[in-house]
mmCIF file of C-alpha atoms in Angstrom:
data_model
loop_
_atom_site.group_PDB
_atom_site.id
_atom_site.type_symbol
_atom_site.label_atom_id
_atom_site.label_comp_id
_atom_site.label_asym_id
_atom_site.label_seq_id
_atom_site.Cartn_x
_atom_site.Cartn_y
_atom_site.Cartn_z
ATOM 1 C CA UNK B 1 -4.259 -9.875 -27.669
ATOM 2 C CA UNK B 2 -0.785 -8.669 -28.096
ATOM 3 C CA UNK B 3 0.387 -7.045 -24.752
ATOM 4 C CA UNK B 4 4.294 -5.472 -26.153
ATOM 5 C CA UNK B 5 4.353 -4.487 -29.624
ATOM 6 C CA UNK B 6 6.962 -6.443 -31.251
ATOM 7 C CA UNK B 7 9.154 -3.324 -31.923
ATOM 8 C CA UNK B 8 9.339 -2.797 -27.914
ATOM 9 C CA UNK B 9 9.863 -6.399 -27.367
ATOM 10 C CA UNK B 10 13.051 -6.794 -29.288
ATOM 11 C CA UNK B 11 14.404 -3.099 -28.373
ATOM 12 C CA UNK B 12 14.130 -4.430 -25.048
ATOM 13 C CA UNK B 13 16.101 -7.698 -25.870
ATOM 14 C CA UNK B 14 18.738 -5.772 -27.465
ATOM 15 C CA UNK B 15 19.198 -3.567 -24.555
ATOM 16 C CA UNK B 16 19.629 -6.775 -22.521
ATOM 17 C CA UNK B 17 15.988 -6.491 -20.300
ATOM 18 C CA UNK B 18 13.959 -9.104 -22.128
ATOM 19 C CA UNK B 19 9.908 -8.652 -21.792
ATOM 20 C CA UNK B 20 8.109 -12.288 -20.533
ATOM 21 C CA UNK B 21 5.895 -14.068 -22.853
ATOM 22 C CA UNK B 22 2.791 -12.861 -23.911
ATOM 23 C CA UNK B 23 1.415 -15.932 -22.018
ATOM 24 C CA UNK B 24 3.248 -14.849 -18.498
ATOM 25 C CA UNK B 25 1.721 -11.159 -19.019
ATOM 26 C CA UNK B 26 -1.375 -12.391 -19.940
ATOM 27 C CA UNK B 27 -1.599 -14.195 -16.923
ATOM 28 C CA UNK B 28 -0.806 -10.770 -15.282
ATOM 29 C CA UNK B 29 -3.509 -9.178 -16.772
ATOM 30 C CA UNK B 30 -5.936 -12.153 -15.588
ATOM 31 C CA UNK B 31 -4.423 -11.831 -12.045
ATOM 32 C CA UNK B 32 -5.208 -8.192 -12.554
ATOM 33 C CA UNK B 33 -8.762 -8.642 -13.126
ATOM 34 C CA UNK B 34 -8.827 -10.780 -10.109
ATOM 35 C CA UNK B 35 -7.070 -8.534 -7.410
ATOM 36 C CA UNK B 36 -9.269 -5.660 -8.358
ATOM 37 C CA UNK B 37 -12.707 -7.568 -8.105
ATOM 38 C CA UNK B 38 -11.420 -8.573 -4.742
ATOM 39 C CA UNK B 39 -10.775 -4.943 -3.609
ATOM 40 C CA UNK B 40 -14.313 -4.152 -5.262
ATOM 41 C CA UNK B 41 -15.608 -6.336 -3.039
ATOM 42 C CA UNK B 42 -13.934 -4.979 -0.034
ATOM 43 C CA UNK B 43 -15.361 -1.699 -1.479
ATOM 44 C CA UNK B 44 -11.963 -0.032 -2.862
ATOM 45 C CA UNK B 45 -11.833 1.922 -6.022
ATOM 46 C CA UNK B 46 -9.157 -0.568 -8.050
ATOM 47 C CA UNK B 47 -8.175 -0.518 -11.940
ATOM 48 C CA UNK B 48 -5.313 -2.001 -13.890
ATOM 49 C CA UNK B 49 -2.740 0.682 -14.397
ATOM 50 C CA UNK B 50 -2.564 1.931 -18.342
ATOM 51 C CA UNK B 51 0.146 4.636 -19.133
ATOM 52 C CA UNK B 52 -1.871 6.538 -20.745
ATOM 53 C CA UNK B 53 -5.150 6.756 -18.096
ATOM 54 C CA UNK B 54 -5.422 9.629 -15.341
ATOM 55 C CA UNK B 55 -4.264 9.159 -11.850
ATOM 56 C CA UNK B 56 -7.412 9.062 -10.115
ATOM 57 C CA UNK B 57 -7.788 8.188 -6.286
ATOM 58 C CA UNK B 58 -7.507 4.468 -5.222
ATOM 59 C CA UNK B 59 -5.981 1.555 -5.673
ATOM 60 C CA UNK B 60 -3.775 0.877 -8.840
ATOM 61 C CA UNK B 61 -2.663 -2.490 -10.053
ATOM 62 C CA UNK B 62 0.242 -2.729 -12.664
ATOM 63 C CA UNK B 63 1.574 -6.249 -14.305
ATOM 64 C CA UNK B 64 5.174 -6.586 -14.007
ATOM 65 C CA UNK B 65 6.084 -7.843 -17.512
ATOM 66 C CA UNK B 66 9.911 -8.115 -17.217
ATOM 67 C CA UNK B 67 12.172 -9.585 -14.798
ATOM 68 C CA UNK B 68 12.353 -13.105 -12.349
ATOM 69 C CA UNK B 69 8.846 -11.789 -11.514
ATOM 70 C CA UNK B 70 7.230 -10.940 -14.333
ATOM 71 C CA UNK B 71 3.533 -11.604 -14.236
ATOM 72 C CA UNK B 72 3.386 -10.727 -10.506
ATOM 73 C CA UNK B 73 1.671 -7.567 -9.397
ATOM 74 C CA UNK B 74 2.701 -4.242 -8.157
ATOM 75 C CA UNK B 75 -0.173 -2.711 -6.298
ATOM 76 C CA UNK B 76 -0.458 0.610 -4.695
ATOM 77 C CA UNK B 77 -2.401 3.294 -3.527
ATOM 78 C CA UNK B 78 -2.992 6.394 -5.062
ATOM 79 C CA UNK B 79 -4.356 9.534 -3.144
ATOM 80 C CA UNK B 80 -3.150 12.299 -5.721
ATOM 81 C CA UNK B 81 -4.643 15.133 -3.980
ATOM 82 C CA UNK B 82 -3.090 14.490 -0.885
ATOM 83 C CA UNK B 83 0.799 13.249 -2.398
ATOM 84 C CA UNK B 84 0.577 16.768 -4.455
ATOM 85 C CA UNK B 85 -0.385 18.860 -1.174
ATOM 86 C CA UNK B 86 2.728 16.858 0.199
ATOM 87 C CA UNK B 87 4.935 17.389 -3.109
ATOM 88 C CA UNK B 88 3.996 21.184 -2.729
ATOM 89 C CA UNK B 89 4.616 21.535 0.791
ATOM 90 C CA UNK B 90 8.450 20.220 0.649
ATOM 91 C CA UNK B 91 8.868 22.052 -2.734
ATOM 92 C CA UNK B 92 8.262 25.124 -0.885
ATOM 93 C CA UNK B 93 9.808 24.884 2.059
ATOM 94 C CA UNK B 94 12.872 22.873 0.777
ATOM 95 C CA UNK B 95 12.301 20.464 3.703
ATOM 96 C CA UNK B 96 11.917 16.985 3.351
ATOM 97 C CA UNK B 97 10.375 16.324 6.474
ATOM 98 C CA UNK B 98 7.260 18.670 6.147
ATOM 99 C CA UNK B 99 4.507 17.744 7.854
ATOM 100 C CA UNK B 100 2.155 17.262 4.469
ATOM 101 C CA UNK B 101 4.453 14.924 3.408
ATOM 102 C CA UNK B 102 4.973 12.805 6.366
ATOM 103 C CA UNK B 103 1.177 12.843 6.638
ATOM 104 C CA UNK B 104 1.029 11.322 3.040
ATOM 105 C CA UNK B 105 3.819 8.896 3.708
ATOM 106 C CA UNK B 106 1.734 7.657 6.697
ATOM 107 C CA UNK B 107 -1.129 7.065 4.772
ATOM 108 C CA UNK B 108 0.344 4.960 1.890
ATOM 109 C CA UNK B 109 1.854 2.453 4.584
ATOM 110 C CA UNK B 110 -1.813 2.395 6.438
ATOM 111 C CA UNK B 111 -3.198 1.383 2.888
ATOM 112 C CA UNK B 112 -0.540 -1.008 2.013
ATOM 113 C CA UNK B 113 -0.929 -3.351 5.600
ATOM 114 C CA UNK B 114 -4.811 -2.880 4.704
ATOM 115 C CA UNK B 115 -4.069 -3.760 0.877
ATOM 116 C CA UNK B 116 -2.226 -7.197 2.326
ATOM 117 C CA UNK B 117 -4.905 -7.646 5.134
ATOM 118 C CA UNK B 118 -7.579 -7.983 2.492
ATOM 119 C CA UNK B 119 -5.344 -9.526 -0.798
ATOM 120 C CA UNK B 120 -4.009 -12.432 1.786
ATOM 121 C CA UNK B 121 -7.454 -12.894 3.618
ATOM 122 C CA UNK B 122 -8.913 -13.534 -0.435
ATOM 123 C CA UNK B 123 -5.624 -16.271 -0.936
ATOM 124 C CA UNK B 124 -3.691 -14.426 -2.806
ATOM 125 C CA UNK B 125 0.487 -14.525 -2.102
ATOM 126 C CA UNK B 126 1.590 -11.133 -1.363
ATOM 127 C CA UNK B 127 4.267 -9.306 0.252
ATOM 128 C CA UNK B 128 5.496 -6.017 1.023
ATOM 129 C CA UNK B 129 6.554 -4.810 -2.269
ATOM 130 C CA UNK B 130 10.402 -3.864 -0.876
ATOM 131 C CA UNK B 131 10.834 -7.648 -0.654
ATOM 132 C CA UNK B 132 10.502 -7.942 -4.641
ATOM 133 C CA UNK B 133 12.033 -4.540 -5.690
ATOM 134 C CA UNK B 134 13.980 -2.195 -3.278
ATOM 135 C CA UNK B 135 12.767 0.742 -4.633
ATOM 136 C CA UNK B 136 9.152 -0.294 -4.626
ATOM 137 C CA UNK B 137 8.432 1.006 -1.164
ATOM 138 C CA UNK B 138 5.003 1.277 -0.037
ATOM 139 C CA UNK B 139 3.617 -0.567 -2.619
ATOM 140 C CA UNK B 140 2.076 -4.215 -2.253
ATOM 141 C CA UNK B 141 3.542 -7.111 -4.727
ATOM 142 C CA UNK B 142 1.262 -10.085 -5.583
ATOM 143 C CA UNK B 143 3.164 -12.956 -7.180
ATOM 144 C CA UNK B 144 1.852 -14.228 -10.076
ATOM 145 C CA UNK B 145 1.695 -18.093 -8.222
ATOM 146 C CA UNK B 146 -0.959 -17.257 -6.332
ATOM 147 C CA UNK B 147 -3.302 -20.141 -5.068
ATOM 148 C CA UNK B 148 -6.161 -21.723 -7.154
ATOM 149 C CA UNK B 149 -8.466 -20.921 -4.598
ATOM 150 C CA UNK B 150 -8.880 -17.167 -4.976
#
């Protein structure tokens, strides 16, 4: 299986952000597979994030495929009912602190210490996304050397 279309994979080299092996993503995808029975098991709605799928309510994993990382995980919650409600309410109000959107914001960082409760508790290494990516906050970041054991 070919994960990046040749095409993208050598735009992306020109532009000086080189994709990983197919190898190192298909490990991703494998890791994938593995987070998201583990959250089944801890009865969690999980799938591996596609571009093109709908946003529906739960956990989404996606495989980093570029970077020092790459073949790590980026896992967070989605509750798209509730972020929108939030969206709305500081939309209309024009205030960032509104208290639909705090409410929201509360709720992803419950998720993500329950998220590493249950990924570290099954062996997998995982961190508090920020660590990996400073603009990742509130998501959860597996790395791809997680133990044999899970």
């Amino acid at each position: 299986m070919t994960y990046i279309d040749p095409e993208s994979r050598a735009k992306a080299e020109a532009d000086g952000h080189p994709y990983a092996s197919e190898e190192i993503i298909a490990a991703g995808y494998d890791l994938a597979g593995r987070v998201c029975r583990e959250l089944h098991l801890a009865g969690l709605p999980a799938d591996v994030e596609r571009p093109e799928g709908p946003k529906q309510p739960g956990v989404w994993v996606e495989v980093d495929t570029q970077g020092e990382y790459a073949g790590g995980l980026y896992v967070r919650w989605s509750a798209p009912e509730l972020a929108e409600a939030g969206m709305r309410a500081v939309a209309e109000r024009q205030d960032p602190a509104a208290p639909e959107w705090k409410h929201y914001a509360e709720v992803v960082l419950l998720m993500r210490t329950a998220l590493i409760g249950i990924l570290r508790l099954a062996g997998f290494s995982v961190v508090r996304a920020e660590e990996v990516d400073d603009v990742a906050e509130g998501d959860v970041y597996v790395h791809a050397d997680t133990p044999s054991s899970s």
